[in-house]
Amino acid sequence: MLLHLDFHSEIPIYQQIRNQIVLGIADGSLGVGQRLPTIRALAQEAGINMMTVSKAYQLLKQEGYIQTDRRSGAMVAPQPGAGPRAETMEALRLHLSELRLAGVGREAALELCARLYDEEG
Amino acid sequence: MLLHLDFHSEIPIYQQIRNQIVLGIADGSLGVGQRLPTIRALAQEAGINMMTVSKAYQLLKQEGYIQTDRRSGAMVAPQPGAGPRAETMEALRLHLSELRLAGVGREAALELCARLYDEEG
Amino acid sequence: MLLHLDFHSEIPIYQQIRNQIVLGIADGSLGVGQRLPTIRALAQEAGINMMTVSKAYQLLKQEGYIQTDRRSGAMVAPQPGAGPRAETMEALRLHLSELRLAGVGREAALELCARLYDEEG
Amino acid sequence: MLLHLDFHSEIPIYQQIRNQIVLGIADGSLGVGQRLPTIRALAQEAGINMMTVSKAYQLLKQEGYIQTDRRSGAMVAPQPGAGPRAETMEALRLHLSELRLAGVGREAALELCARLYDEEG
DNA sequence: GTGGTCTAGACCACC
DNA sequence: GTGGTCTAGACCACG
């Protein structure tokens, strides 16, 4: 469980943690049922506040990506496949528009999307 | 020039304005050379402060989406097609992963992307 | 007398006019005693307001670069060689510092300055 | 961290702050990694508004001179040495021309530039 | 008329 | 504690 945090980024740290765990689940490096590090361990390893890690875990739990068990900590939840969130769709619309305005053609954009979708660790 | 602002969103208002103008340029509802509303007009219409609109315009100018002419205000700039920003790529990677975890299959995801890319007003 | 004005620049137009005339005098394309176009002519040619040209001429006169004669308009003044203005020195200090921070070495910077100093039309 | 602000200057205050910090980095009085005063502290010390300081910091960040760390404020960034900006070159051309018209000879001008380039606190 | 700058305050997100 | 955002007003430079 190696996190790459950028303390100079404009993305909040708790969000960076959340994003990297989501990416880890998607690319297979975090399997269903696998236990995540404890809040304390992750905070110490990354040199950040426990509250920050806690916030990330709460967010992931609320979004259904992980489950918490009082005895054994947090683990990757079976992914329900509930269909995309509205926010995800809106973000995709925006970023695909930016892609087009940046001069990326239709074919190139779709190839890029396919590559990013397929990505596995 | 109708903006839909969500004052309760966690996305800053100036960013929402920026996003909607980018989408407007991409879907063709804002053509190259077309004049944007003045800062004052947009602020009044949306019921927000001039400085908030000003911040959005400065961001758009800095990103190259619009130009300001000392004589006549802001207009849509010719899009330079400078290639995608690293941030756009990262965001796409994340959102496509979310799509997959939400149970959207490869074909469905690419169809969705194609549809979003093609979108024109 | 060809002016290249950038209406999208953050430098005011009257200042752009002033700068280009100073550069013209320095590189020899405008000789001492040579008559400048009338305010009206220059404004029409450049498609700008007469007030803007007037402001540039006033500035140039105040700085001693040109003289105005009620009968014959404006002409390039004999350059008094009064030593550099404090503002010029301050600007040079700032821009040379920027050069150094941008990684331009001492020799390269001085060669650049020599080249810019020598420039003649 | 002493700033000398001229409230009557035509140069905006936020730009004056930006310039003096750049000069401070260049002359060594602000070393890489050194923490800048907080926005609040600098604003109070200089008797100006927080937003004015904030604007200066945002400009410096955008230009790569400083970085902000969510945890501890702003610090001087490692200077990337990305080569001079076109604006810097244009400004140098103009000011060297002014120098020549002010009667400063080639040798004297280059000595002056060398002295300004070398300046260290 | 336009955009740019600045103020004096406030609230919020993040850590 | 920090920086980020926003407001409601004001003044100014520019054209």
Short mmCIF file of C-alpha atoms (C1' of nucleotides) in Angstrom, two decimals:
data_model
loop_
_atom_site.label_atom_id
_atom_site.label_comp_id
_atom_site.label_asym_id
_atom_site.label_seq_id
_atom_site.Cartn_x
_atom_site.Cartn_y
_atom_site.Cartn_z
CA MET A 1 0.00 0.00 0.00
CA LEU A 2 2.15 2.80 -1.28
CA LEU A 3 0.57 6.21 -1.53
CA HIS A 4 2.06 8.97 -3.59
CA LEU A 5 0.88 12.19 -2.01
CA ASP A 6 1.61 15.60 -3.42
CA PHE A 7 1.42 18.13 -0.63
CA HIS A 8 1.68 20.97 -3.13
CA SER A 9 -1.30 19.83 -5.16
CA GLU A 10 -4.55 21.72 -5.07
CA ILE A 11 -6.38 18.43 -4.55
CA PRO A 12 -6.97 17.88 -0.82
CA ILE A 13 -4.88 15.09 0.67
CA TYR A 14 -7.88 13.07 1.83
CA GLN A 15 -9.16 13.20 -1.73
CA GLN A 16 -5.82 12.05 -3.10
CA ILE A 17 -5.94 9.07 -0.74
CA ARG A 18 -9.49 8.27 -1.79
CA ASN A 19 -8.60 8.54 -5.47
CA GLN A 20 -5.57 6.28 -5.22
CA ILE A 21 -7.51 3.60 -3.38
CA VAL A 22 -10.24 3.72 -6.01
CA LEU A 23 -7.59 3.41 -8.72
CA GLY A 24 -6.02 0.53 -6.80
CA ILE A 25 -9.33 -1.32 -6.68
CA ALA A 26 -9.94 -0.69 -10.36
CA ASP A 27 -6.53 -1.85 -11.54
CA GLY A 28 -6.67 -4.96 -9.40
CA SER A 29 -3.86 -4.16 -6.99
CA LEU A 30 -6.48 -4.09 -4.25
CA GLY A 31 -8.75 -7.17 -4.43
CA VAL A 32 -12.21 -7.58 -2.96
CA GLY A 33 -11.95 -8.55 0.68
CA GLN A 34 -8.41 -7.34 1.02
CA ARG A 35 -7.74 -5.45 4.22
CA LEU A 36 -6.64 -1.86 4.10
CA PRO A 37 -3.99 -0.57 6.50
CA THR A 38 -5.27 0.85 9.75
CA ILE A 39 -5.83 4.57 9.92
CA ARG A 40 -3.00 4.88 12.38
CA ALA A 41 -0.55 2.91 10.24
CA LEU A 42 -1.36 4.76 7.05
CA ALA A 43 -1.14 8.12 8.75
CA GLN A 44 2.23 7.32 10.25
CA GLU A 45 3.62 5.86 7.04
CA ALA A 46 2.59 8.91 5.02
CA GLY A 47 3.49 11.42 7.69
CA ILE A 48 0.04 12.93 7.84
CA ASN A 49 -2.69 13.44 10.38
CA MET A 50 -4.95 10.52 11.35
CA MET A 51 -7.98 12.73 10.85
CA THR A 52 -7.05 13.11 7.20
CA VAL A 53 -6.90 9.35 6.64
CA SER A 54 -10.11 8.89 8.57
CA LYS A 55 -11.85 11.36 6.31
CA ALA A 56 -10.71 9.45 3.24
CA TYR A 57 -11.94 6.13 4.66
CA GLN A 58 -15.30 7.63 5.60
CA LEU A 59 -15.69 8.93 2.08
CA LEU A 60 -14.80 5.55 0.56
CA LYS A 61 -17.23 3.78 2.88
CA GLN A 62 -19.99 6.21 2.07
CA GLU A 63 -19.40 5.66 -1.65
CA GLY A 64 -19.54 1.87 -1.16
CA TYR A 65 -15.94 1.14 -2.13
CA ILE A 66 -14.96 -0.25 1.26
CA GLN A 67 -16.59 -1.76 4.35
CA THR A 68 -15.51 -1.26 7.91
CA ASP A 69 -15.74 -3.88 10.60
CA ARG A 70 -15.24 -2.83 14.15
CA ARG A 71 -13.00 -5.82 14.82
CA SER A 72 -10.90 -6.08 11.73
CA GLY A 73 -10.69 -2.57 10.29
CA ALA A 74 -11.45 -1.67 6.70
CA MET A 75 -11.55 -3.95 3.68
CA VAL A 76 -12.40 -3.63 0.01
CA ALA A 77 -16.13 -4.22 -0.50
CA PRO A 78 -17.70 -6.26 -3.30
CA GLN A 79 -18.38 -3.66 -5.94
CA PRO A 80 -22.14 -3.36 -6.38
CA GLY A 81 -22.10 -2.10 -9.96
CA ALA A 82 -24.81 0.41 -9.26
CA GLY A 83 -24.25 2.39 -12.42
CA PRO A 84 -22.25 5.59 -12.73
CA ARG A 85 -22.82 8.54 -10.45
CA ALA A 86 -24.10 11.77 -11.95
CA GLU A 87 -20.91 13.54 -10.85
CA THR A 88 -18.76 11.05 -12.73
CA MET A 89 -20.77 11.68 -15.90
CA GLU A 90 -20.50 15.45 -15.51
CA ALA A 91 -16.75 15.22 -14.96
CA LEU A 92 -16.34 13.01 -18.02
CA ARG A 93 -18.33 15.42 -20.15
CA LEU A 94 -16.14 18.30 -19.03
CA HIS A 95 -12.82 16.53 -19.52
CA LEU A 96 -13.76 15.12 -22.90
CA SER A 97 -14.69 18.63 -23.97
CA GLU A 98 -11.33 19.89 -22.79
CA LEU A 99 -9.70 17.10 -24.75
CA ARG A 100 -11.49 18.14 -27.92
CA LEU A 101 -10.66 21.82 -27.44
CA ALA A 102 -7.04 20.83 -26.88
CA GLY A 103 -7.05 19.47 -30.41
CA VAL A 104 -7.37 15.76 -29.66
CA GLY A 105 -9.40 14.14 -32.45
CA ARG A 106 -12.30 11.76 -31.96
CA GLU A 107 -10.37 8.58 -32.70
CA ALA A 108 -7.39 9.57 -30.57
CA ALA A 109 -9.66 10.49 -27.68
CA LEU A 110 -11.50 7.18 -27.79
CA GLU A 111 -8.27 5.23 -28.02
CA LEU A 112 -7.02 7.13 -25.01
CA CYS A 113 -10.22 6.34 -23.10
CA ALA A 114 -9.96 2.66 -24.01
CA ARG A 115 -6.39 2.54 -22.82
CA LEU A 116 -7.23 4.22 -19.54
CA TYR A 117 -10.24 1.95 -19.04
CA ASP A 118 -8.19 -1.19 -19.65
CA GLU A 119 -5.35 -0.20 -17.37
CA GLU A 120 -4.53 -2.92 -14.89
CA GLY A 121 -1.72 -2.96 -12.36
CA MET B 1 -25.76 32.95 -21.92
CA LEU B 2 -27.58 31.07 -19.22
CA LEU B 3 -25.55 29.79 -16.32
CA HIS B 4 -26.79 27.16 -13.93
CA LEU B 5 -24.98 27.73 -10.67
CA ASP B 6 -25.29 25.52 -7.63
CA PHE B 7 -24.52 27.66 -4.62
CA HIS B 8 -24.45 24.61 -2.36
CA SER B 9 -21.93 22.70 -4.44
CA GLU B 10 -18.45 22.22 -3.10
CA ILE B 11 -17.13 23.37 -6.49
CA PRO B 12 -16.35 27.09 -6.23
CA ILE B 13 -18.70 29.32 -8.17
CA TYR B 14 -15.91 30.80 -10.28
CA GLN B 15 -14.96 27.25 -11.27
CA GLN B 16 -18.54 26.39 -12.18
CA ILE B 17 -18.64 29.45 -14.42
CA ARG B 18 -15.33 28.46 -16.01
CA ASN B 19 -16.55 24.90 -16.60
CA GLN B 20 -19.81 25.94 -18.21
CA ILE B 21 -18.08 28.36 -20.54
CA VAL B 22 -15.62 25.64 -21.57
CA LEU B 23 -18.56 23.31 -22.22
CA GLY B 24 -20.27 26.08 -24.17
CA ILE B 25 -17.24 26.52 -26.40
CA ALA B 26 -16.94 22.78 -26.90
CA ASP B 27 -20.57 22.18 -27.81
CA GLY B 28 -20.62 25.10 -30.20
CA SER B 29 -23.04 27.34 -28.35
CA LEU B 30 -20.16 29.79 -27.96
CA GLY B 31 -18.37 30.32 -31.26
CA VAL B 32 -14.84 31.62 -31.78
CA GLY B 33 -14.84 35.40 -31.73
CA GLN B 34 -18.18 35.60 -29.99
CA ARG B 35 -18.32 38.17 -27.23
CA LEU B 36 -18.95 37.04 -23.69
CA PRO B 37 -21.20 39.08 -21.45
CA THR B 38 -19.44 41.80 -19.50
CA ILE B 39 -18.38 40.98 -15.99
CA ARG B 40 -20.98 43.35 -14.63
CA ALA B 41 -23.80 41.91 -16.71
CA LEU B 42 -23.02 38.31 -15.87
CA ALA B 43 -22.64 39.11 -12.19
CA GLN B 44 -25.97 40.85 -12.07
CA GLU B 45 -27.77 38.19 -14.08
CA ALA B 46 -26.44 35.42 -11.86
CA GLY B 47 -26.87 37.36 -8.67
CA ILE B 48 -23.23 37.09 -7.68
CA ASN B 49 -20.32 39.42 -7.10
CA MET B 50 -18.31 40.97 -9.93
CA MET B 51 -15.08 39.69 -8.49
CA THR B 52 -16.27 36.11 -8.68
CA VAL B 53 -17.01 36.49 -12.38
CA SER B 54 -13.74 38.34 -12.84
CA LYS B 55 -11.86 35.43 -11.32
CA ALA B 56 -13.53 33.00 -13.71
CA TYR B 57 -12.64 35.19 -16.70
CA GLN B 58 -9.04 35.54 -15.58
CA LEU B 59 -8.79 31.77 -15.27
CA LEU B 60 -10.24 31.26 -18.74
CA LYS B 61 -7.87 33.85 -20.16
CA GLN B 62 -4.89 32.21 -18.51
CA GLU B 63 -5.92 28.84 -19.93
CA GLY B 64 -6.23 30.34 -23.39
CA TYR B 65 -9.96 29.80 -23.83
CA ILE B 66 -10.80 33.49 -24.09
CA GLN B 67 -9.08 36.77 -24.87
CA THR B 68 -9.80 40.20 -23.51
CA ASP B 69 -9.65 43.25 -25.69
CA ARG B 70 -9.09 46.49 -23.85
CA ARG B 71 -11.64 48.14 -26.07
CA SER B 72 -14.50 45.71 -26.02
CA GLY B 73 -14.35 43.11 -23.27
CA ALA B 74 -13.91 39.36 -23.53
CA MET B 75 -14.40 37.03 -26.47
CA VAL B 76 -13.84 33.38 -27.28
CA ALA B 77 -10.28 32.86 -28.49
CA PRO B 78 -9.21 30.67 -31.40
CA GLN B 79 -8.46 27.35 -29.71
CA PRO B 80 -4.76 26.63 -30.07
CA GLY B 81 -5.01 22.84 -29.77
CA ALA B 82 -1.97 22.62 -27.57
CA GLY B 83 -2.54 19.02 -26.57
CA PRO B 84 -4.17 17.72 -23.41
CA ARG B 85 -3.04 18.82 -19.96
CA ALA B 86 -1.67 16.24 -17.56
CA GLU B 87 -4.47 17.06 -15.14
CA THR B 88 -7.10 16.23 -17.75
CA MET B 89 -5.47 12.83 -18.32
CA GLU B 90 -5.34 12.08 -14.60
CA ALA B 91 -8.97 13.03 -14.18
CA LEU B 92 -10.01 10.84 -17.11
CA ARG B 93 -8.10 7.87 -15.68
CA LEU B 94 -9.87 8.28 -12.35
CA HIS B 95 -13.35 8.70 -13.77
CA LEU B 96 -13.02 5.80 -16.18
CA SER B 97 -11.96 3.63 -13.26
CA GLU B 98 -15.02 4.76 -11.34
CA LEU B 99 -17.10 3.86 -14.36
CA ARG B 100 -15.70 0.36 -14.45
CA LEU B 101 -16.19 -0.18 -10.73
CA ALA B 102 -19.77 1.03 -11.14
CA GLY B 103 -20.31 -1.94 -13.42
CA VAL B 104 -20.16 -0.17 -16.76
CA GLY B 105 -18.62 -2.54 -19.31
CA ARG B 106 -15.89 -1.65 -21.76
CA GLU B 107 -18.18 -1.23 -24.77
CA ALA B 108 -20.76 0.77 -22.84
CA ALA B 109 -18.08 3.04 -21.41
CA LEU B 110 -16.58 3.77 -24.81
CA GLU B 111 -20.01 4.43 -26.31
CA LEU B 112 -20.66 6.83 -23.47
CA CYS B 113 -17.36 8.60 -24.07
CA ALA B 114 -18.06 8.84 -27.78
CA ARG B 115 -21.46 10.35 -27.09
CA LEU B 116 -20.02 12.89 -24.65
CA TYR B 117 -17.20 13.77 -27.05
CA ASP B 118 -19.60 14.33 -29.94
CA GLU B 119 -22.05 16.44 -28.01
CA GLU B 120 -22.92 19.61 -29.83
CA GLY B 121 -25.58 22.11 -28.94
CA MET C 1 5.75 54.62 -39.23
CA LEU C 2 4.29 51.20 -38.75
CA LEU C 3 2.98 50.37 -35.32
CA HIS C 4 2.32 46.82 -34.21
CA LEU C 5 -0.35 47.04 -31.55
CA ASP C 6 -1.59 44.07 -29.58
CA PHE C 7 -5.07 44.84 -28.35
CA HIS C 8 -5.02 41.72 -26.19
CA SER C 9 -1.86 42.67 -24.35
CA GLU C 10 -1.98 43.76 -20.77
CA ILE C 11 0.23 46.72 -21.68
CA PRO C 12 -1.94 49.78 -22.33
CA ILE C 13 -2.09 50.83 -25.95
CA TYR C 14 -0.72 54.32 -25.31
CA GLN C 15 2.25 52.67 -23.60
CA GLN C 16 2.80 50.33 -26.54
CA ILE C 17 2.90 53.36 -28.84
CA ARG C 18 5.34 55.15 -26.56
CA ASN C 19 7.58 52.06 -26.33
CA GLN C 20 7.70 51.52 -30.07
CA ILE C 21 8.60 55.12 -30.74
CA VAL C 22 11.38 54.94 -28.15
CA LEU C 23 12.63 51.75 -29.79
CA GLY C 24 12.41 53.45 -33.18
CA ILE C 25 14.57 56.33 -31.99
CA ALA C 26 17.06 53.96 -30.41
CA ASP C 27 17.47 51.73 -33.45
CA GLY C 28 17.80 54.67 -35.78
CA SER C 29 14.62 54.23 -37.77
CA LEU C 30 13.50 57.56 -36.35
CA GLY C 31 16.20 60.21 -36.66
CA VAL C 32 16.57 63.43 -34.68
CA GLY C 33 14.41 66.14 -36.20
CA GLN C 34 12.25 63.69 -38.07
CA ARG C 35 8.55 64.51 -37.95
CA LEU C 36 6.13 62.10 -36.38
CA PRO C 37 2.72 61.53 -37.95
CA THR C 38 -0.06 63.74 -36.69
CA ILE C 39 -2.22 62.44 -33.90
CA ARG C 40 -5.15 62.23 -36.25
CA ALA C 41 -3.24 60.30 -38.92
CA LEU C 42 -1.74 57.82 -36.50
CA ALA C 43 -5.07 57.21 -34.80
CA GLN C 44 -6.81 56.59 -38.08
CA GLU C 45 -4.09 54.34 -39.43
CA ALA C 46 -4.09 52.20 -36.29
CA GLY C 47 -7.83 52.26 -35.85
CA ILE C 48 -7.67 53.67 -32.35
CA ASN C 49 -8.89 56.71 -30.48
CA MET C 50 -7.11 60.04 -30.94
CA MET C 51 -7.03 60.44 -27.17
CA THR C 52 -4.89 57.33 -26.92
CA VAL C 53 -2.30 58.66 -29.38
CA SER C 54 -2.36 62.02 -27.70
CA LYS C 55 -1.59 60.43 -24.37
CA ALA C 56 1.40 58.61 -25.85
CA TYR C 57 2.75 61.83 -27.39
CA GLN C 58 2.33 63.72 -24.14
CA LEU C 59 4.25 61.04 -22.33
CA LEU C 60 7.06 61.10 -24.90
CA LYS C 61 7.26 64.89 -24.71
CA GLN C 62 7.35 64.85 -20.94
CA GLU C 63 10.17 62.31 -21.02
CA GLY C 64 12.11 64.48 -23.49
CA TYR C 65 12.03 62.07 -26.41
CA ILE C 66 10.06 64.38 -28.69
CA GLN C 67 9.27 68.08 -29.08
CA THR C 68 6.03 69.55 -30.23
CA ASP C 69 5.72 72.67 -32.29
CA ARG C 70 2.34 74.26 -32.61
CA ARG C 71 2.85 74.75 -36.32
CA SER C 72 4.52 71.59 -37.46
CA GLY C 73 3.43 68.89 -35.06
CA ALA C 74 5.76 66.54 -33.23
CA MET C 75 9.33 65.67 -34.06
CA VAL C 76 12.13 63.64 -32.53
CA ALA C 77 14.11 65.78 -30.07
CA PRO C 78 17.89 65.83 -29.73
CA GLN C 79 18.52 63.25 -27.02
CA PRO C 80 19.94 65.06 -23.99
CA GLY C 81 21.75 62.07 -22.51
CA ALA C 82 20.68 62.97 -19.00
CA GLY C 83 21.59 59.62 -17.51
CA PRO C 84 19.25 56.75 -16.85
CA ARG C 85 16.01 57.22 -14.94
CA ALA C 86 15.63 55.47 -11.62
CA GLU C 87 12.68 53.50 -12.99
CA THR C 88 14.81 52.14 -15.84
CA MET C 89 17.40 50.97 -13.33
CA GLU C 90 14.80 49.29 -11.14
CA ALA C 91 13.26 47.55 -14.14
CA LEU C 92 16.66 46.32 -15.31
CA ARG C 93 17.46 44.97 -11.84
CA LEU C 94 14.17 43.06 -11.79
CA HIS C 95 14.44 41.62 -15.27
CA LEU C 96 18.07 40.60 -14.86
CA SER C 97 17.08 38.80 -11.66
CA GLU C 98 14.32 37.01 -13.53
CA LEU C 99 16.85 36.05 -16.16
CA ARG C 100 19.14 34.54 -13.55
CA LEU C 101 16.32 32.66 -11.84
CA ALA C 102 15.27 31.33 -15.24
CA GLY C 103 18.66 29.66 -15.43
CA VAL C 104 20.44 32.06 -17.77
CA GLY C 105 24.11 32.17 -16.82
CA ARG C 106 26.16 35.34 -16.34
CA GLU C 107 27.95 35.17 -19.70
CA ALA C 108 24.80 34.35 -21.63
CA ALA C 109 22.91 37.18 -19.94
CA LEU C 110 25.59 39.74 -20.74
CA GLU C 111 25.83 38.57 -24.34
CA LEU C 112 22.08 38.93 -24.59
CA CYS C 113 22.23 42.45 -23.16
CA ALA C 114 25.02 43.40 -25.55
CA ARG C 115 23.02 42.13 -28.48
CA LEU C 116 19.90 44.01 -27.39
CA TYR C 117 21.92 47.17 -26.78
CA ASP C 118 23.53 47.04 -30.22
CA GLU C 119 20.34 46.41 -32.10
CA GLU C 120 19.87 48.83 -34.94
CA GLY C 121 17.13 48.88 -37.51
CA MET D 1 10.86 40.10 5.39
CA LEU D 2 10.61 43.80 4.95
CA LEU D 3 8.57 45.11 2.07
CA HIS D 4 8.81 48.63 0.79
CA LEU D 5 5.48 49.44 -0.78
CA ASP D 6 4.68 52.63 -2.61
CA PHE D 7 0.96 53.17 -2.36
CA HIS D 8 1.11 56.02 -4.84
CA SER D 9 2.90 54.05 -7.52
CA GLU D 10 1.05 53.08 -10.65
CA ILE D 11 2.36 49.55 -10.20
CA PRO D 12 -0.31 47.53 -8.37
CA ILE D 13 0.58 46.61 -4.82
CA TYR D 14 0.29 42.88 -5.47
CA GLN D 15 2.79 43.31 -8.30
CA GLN D 16 5.17 45.24 -6.07
CA ILE D 17 5.03 42.40 -3.55
CA ARG D 18 5.64 39.88 -6.31
CA ASN D 19 8.61 41.85 -7.64
CA GLN D 20 10.26 42.24 -4.27
CA ILE D 21 9.94 38.56 -3.49
CA VAL D 22 11.46 37.69 -6.86
CA LEU D 23 14.32 40.09 -6.13
CA GLY D 24 14.68 38.53 -2.67
CA ILE D 25 14.99 35.06 -4.17
CA ALA D 26 17.49 36.30 -6.74
CA ASP D 27 19.74 38.13 -4.30
CA GLY D 28 19.76 35.22 -1.88
CA SER D 29 17.92 36.84 1.00
CA LEU D 30 15.19 34.26 0.42
CA GLY D 31 16.66 30.77 0.10
CA VAL D 32 15.07 27.74 -1.52
CA GLY D 33 12.78 26.01 0.94
CA GLN D 34 12.54 29.04 3.17
CA ARG D 35 9.05 29.76 4.41
CA LEU D 36 7.38 32.98 3.45
CA PRO D 37 5.30 34.86 5.99
CA THR D 38 1.66 33.82 6.10
CA ILE D 39 -0.77 35.88 4.12
CA ARG D 40 -2.28 37.21 7.30
CA ALA D 41 1.05 38.18 8.82
CA LEU D 42 2.32 39.94 5.72
CA ALA D 43 -0.97 41.76 5.25
CA GLN D 44 -0.97 43.02 8.81
CA GLU D 45 2.70 43.99 8.75
CA ALA D 46 2.29 45.95 5.53
CA GLY D 47 -1.06 47.42 6.51
CA ILE D 48 -2.85 46.03 3.48
CA ASN D 49 -5.65 43.60 2.78
CA MET D 50 -5.20 39.82 2.88
CA MET D 51 -6.60 39.44 -0.61
CA THR D 52 -3.92 41.69 -2.04
CA VAL D 53 -1.20 39.51 -0.54
CA SER D 54 -3.08 36.41 -1.61
CA LYS D 55 -3.09 37.65 -5.19
CA ALA D 56 0.66 38.19 -5.10
CA TYR D 57 1.24 34.68 -3.73
CA GLN D 58 -1.02 33.12 -6.34
CA LEU D 59 0.91 34.93 -9.06
CA LEU D 60 4.24 33.74 -7.67
CA LYS D 61 2.93 30.21 -7.42
CA GLN D 62 1.69 30.27 -10.98
CA GLU D 63 5.07 31.53 -12.18
CA GLY D 64 6.81 28.73 -10.28
CA TYR D 65 8.72 30.92 -7.82
CA ILE D 66 6.99 29.54 -4.74
CA GLN D 67 5.01 26.48 -3.69
CA THR D 68 2.24 26.25 -1.18
CA ASP D 69 1.94 23.30 1.15
CA ARG D 70 -1.51 22.68 2.53
CA ARG D 71 -0.01 22.00 5.90
CA SER D 72 2.40 24.83 6.37
CA GLY D 73 1.88 27.73 4.02
CA ALA D 74 4.14 29.01 1.28
CA MET D 75 7.84 28.45 0.67
CA VAL D 76 10.42 29.29 -1.98
CA ALA D 77 10.38 26.61 -4.69
CA PRO D 78 13.45 25.10 -6.34
CA GLN D 79 13.94 27.30 -9.39
CA PRO D 80 13.33 25.22 -12.51
CA GLY D 81 15.49 27.30 -14.84
CA ALA D 82 12.99 27.06 -17.66
CA GLY D 83 14.62 29.73 -19.77
CA PRO D 84 13.64 33.37 -20.06
CA ARG D 85 10.10 34.45 -20.84
CA ALA D 86 9.42 36.43 -24.00
CA GLU D 87 8.12 39.29 -21.87
CA THR D 88 11.39 39.53 -19.99
CA MET D 89 13.28 39.76 -23.28
CA GLU D 90 10.99 42.48 -24.61
CA ALA D 91 11.34 44.47 -21.41
CA LEU D 92 15.13 44.19 -21.52
CA ARG D 93 15.21 45.36 -25.13
CA LEU D 94 13.15 48.41 -24.21
CA HIS D 95 15.11 49.36 -21.12
CA LEU D 96 18.48 48.92 -22.79
CA SER D 97 17.30 51.21 -25.55
CA GLU D 98 16.27 53.76 -22.94
CA LEU D 99 19.70 53.43 -21.41
CA ARG D 100 21.38 54.18 -24.72
CA LEU D 101 19.15 57.17 -25.42
CA ALA D 102 19.96 58.44 -21.94
CA GLY D 103 23.57 58.66 -23.05
CA VAL D 104 24.90 55.54 -21.37
CA GLY D 105 27.64 54.07 -23.54
CA ARG D 106 27.97 50.42 -24.48
CA GLU D 107 30.67 49.61 -21.96
CA ALA D 108 28.97 51.46 -19.11
CA ALA D 109 25.67 49.76 -19.88
CA LEU D 110 27.19 46.31 -19.83
CA GLU D 111 29.05 47.03 -16.61
CA LEU D 112 25.77 48.17 -15.12
CA CYS D 113 24.03 44.99 -16.26
CA ALA D 114 26.82 42.85 -14.86
CA ARG D 115 26.57 44.61 -11.52
CA LEU D 116 22.80 44.20 -11.38
CA TYR D 117 23.06 40.55 -12.40
CA ASP D 118 25.65 39.80 -9.72
CA GLU D 119 23.81 41.54 -6.93
CA GLU D 120 23.55 39.37 -3.87
CA GLY D 121 22.28 40.41 -0.48
"C1'" DG E 1 -18.61 52.08 -21.05
"C1'" DT E 2 -14.96 48.33 -19.87
"C1'" DG E 3 -11.84 45.53 -16.85
"C1'" DG E 4 -8.41 46.02 -12.92
"C1'" DT E 5 -7.45 46.94 -8.19
"C1'" DC E 6 -8.31 47.34 -3.38
"C1'" DT E 7 -10.79 47.30 1.14
"C1'" DA E 8 -12.85 45.35 5.34
"C1'" DG E 9 -14.99 41.99 6.66
"C1'" DA E 10 -16.93 37.09 6.65
"C1'" DC E 11 -17.26 32.00 6.16
"C1'" DC E 12 -15.37 27.65 4.92
"C1'" DA E 13 -12.25 23.58 3.88
"C1'" DC E 14 -8.25 21.55 5.19
"C1'" DC E 15 -4.82 19.85 8.39
"C1'" DG F 1 -3.56 27.46 12.62
"C1'" DT F 2 -3.44 27.85 7.26
"C1'" DG F 3 -5.04 29.28 2.52
"C1'" DG F 4 -9.35 29.62 -0.43
"C1'" DT F 5 -13.67 31.76 -1.44
"C1'" DC F 6 -17.11 35.24 -1.50
"C1'" DT F 7 -19.54 39.68 -0.58
"C1'" DA F 8 -20.70 44.57 -1.19
"C1'" DG F 9 -18.98 48.27 -1.98
"C1'" DA F 10 -15.38 51.72 -3.88
"C1'" DC F 11 -11.91 53.97 -6.93
"C1'" DC F 12 -9.08 54.08 -10.94
"C1'" DA F 13 -6.96 53.41 -15.65
"C1'" DC F 14 -8.11 52.77 -20.16
"C1'" DG F 15 -10.36 53.78 -24.51
#
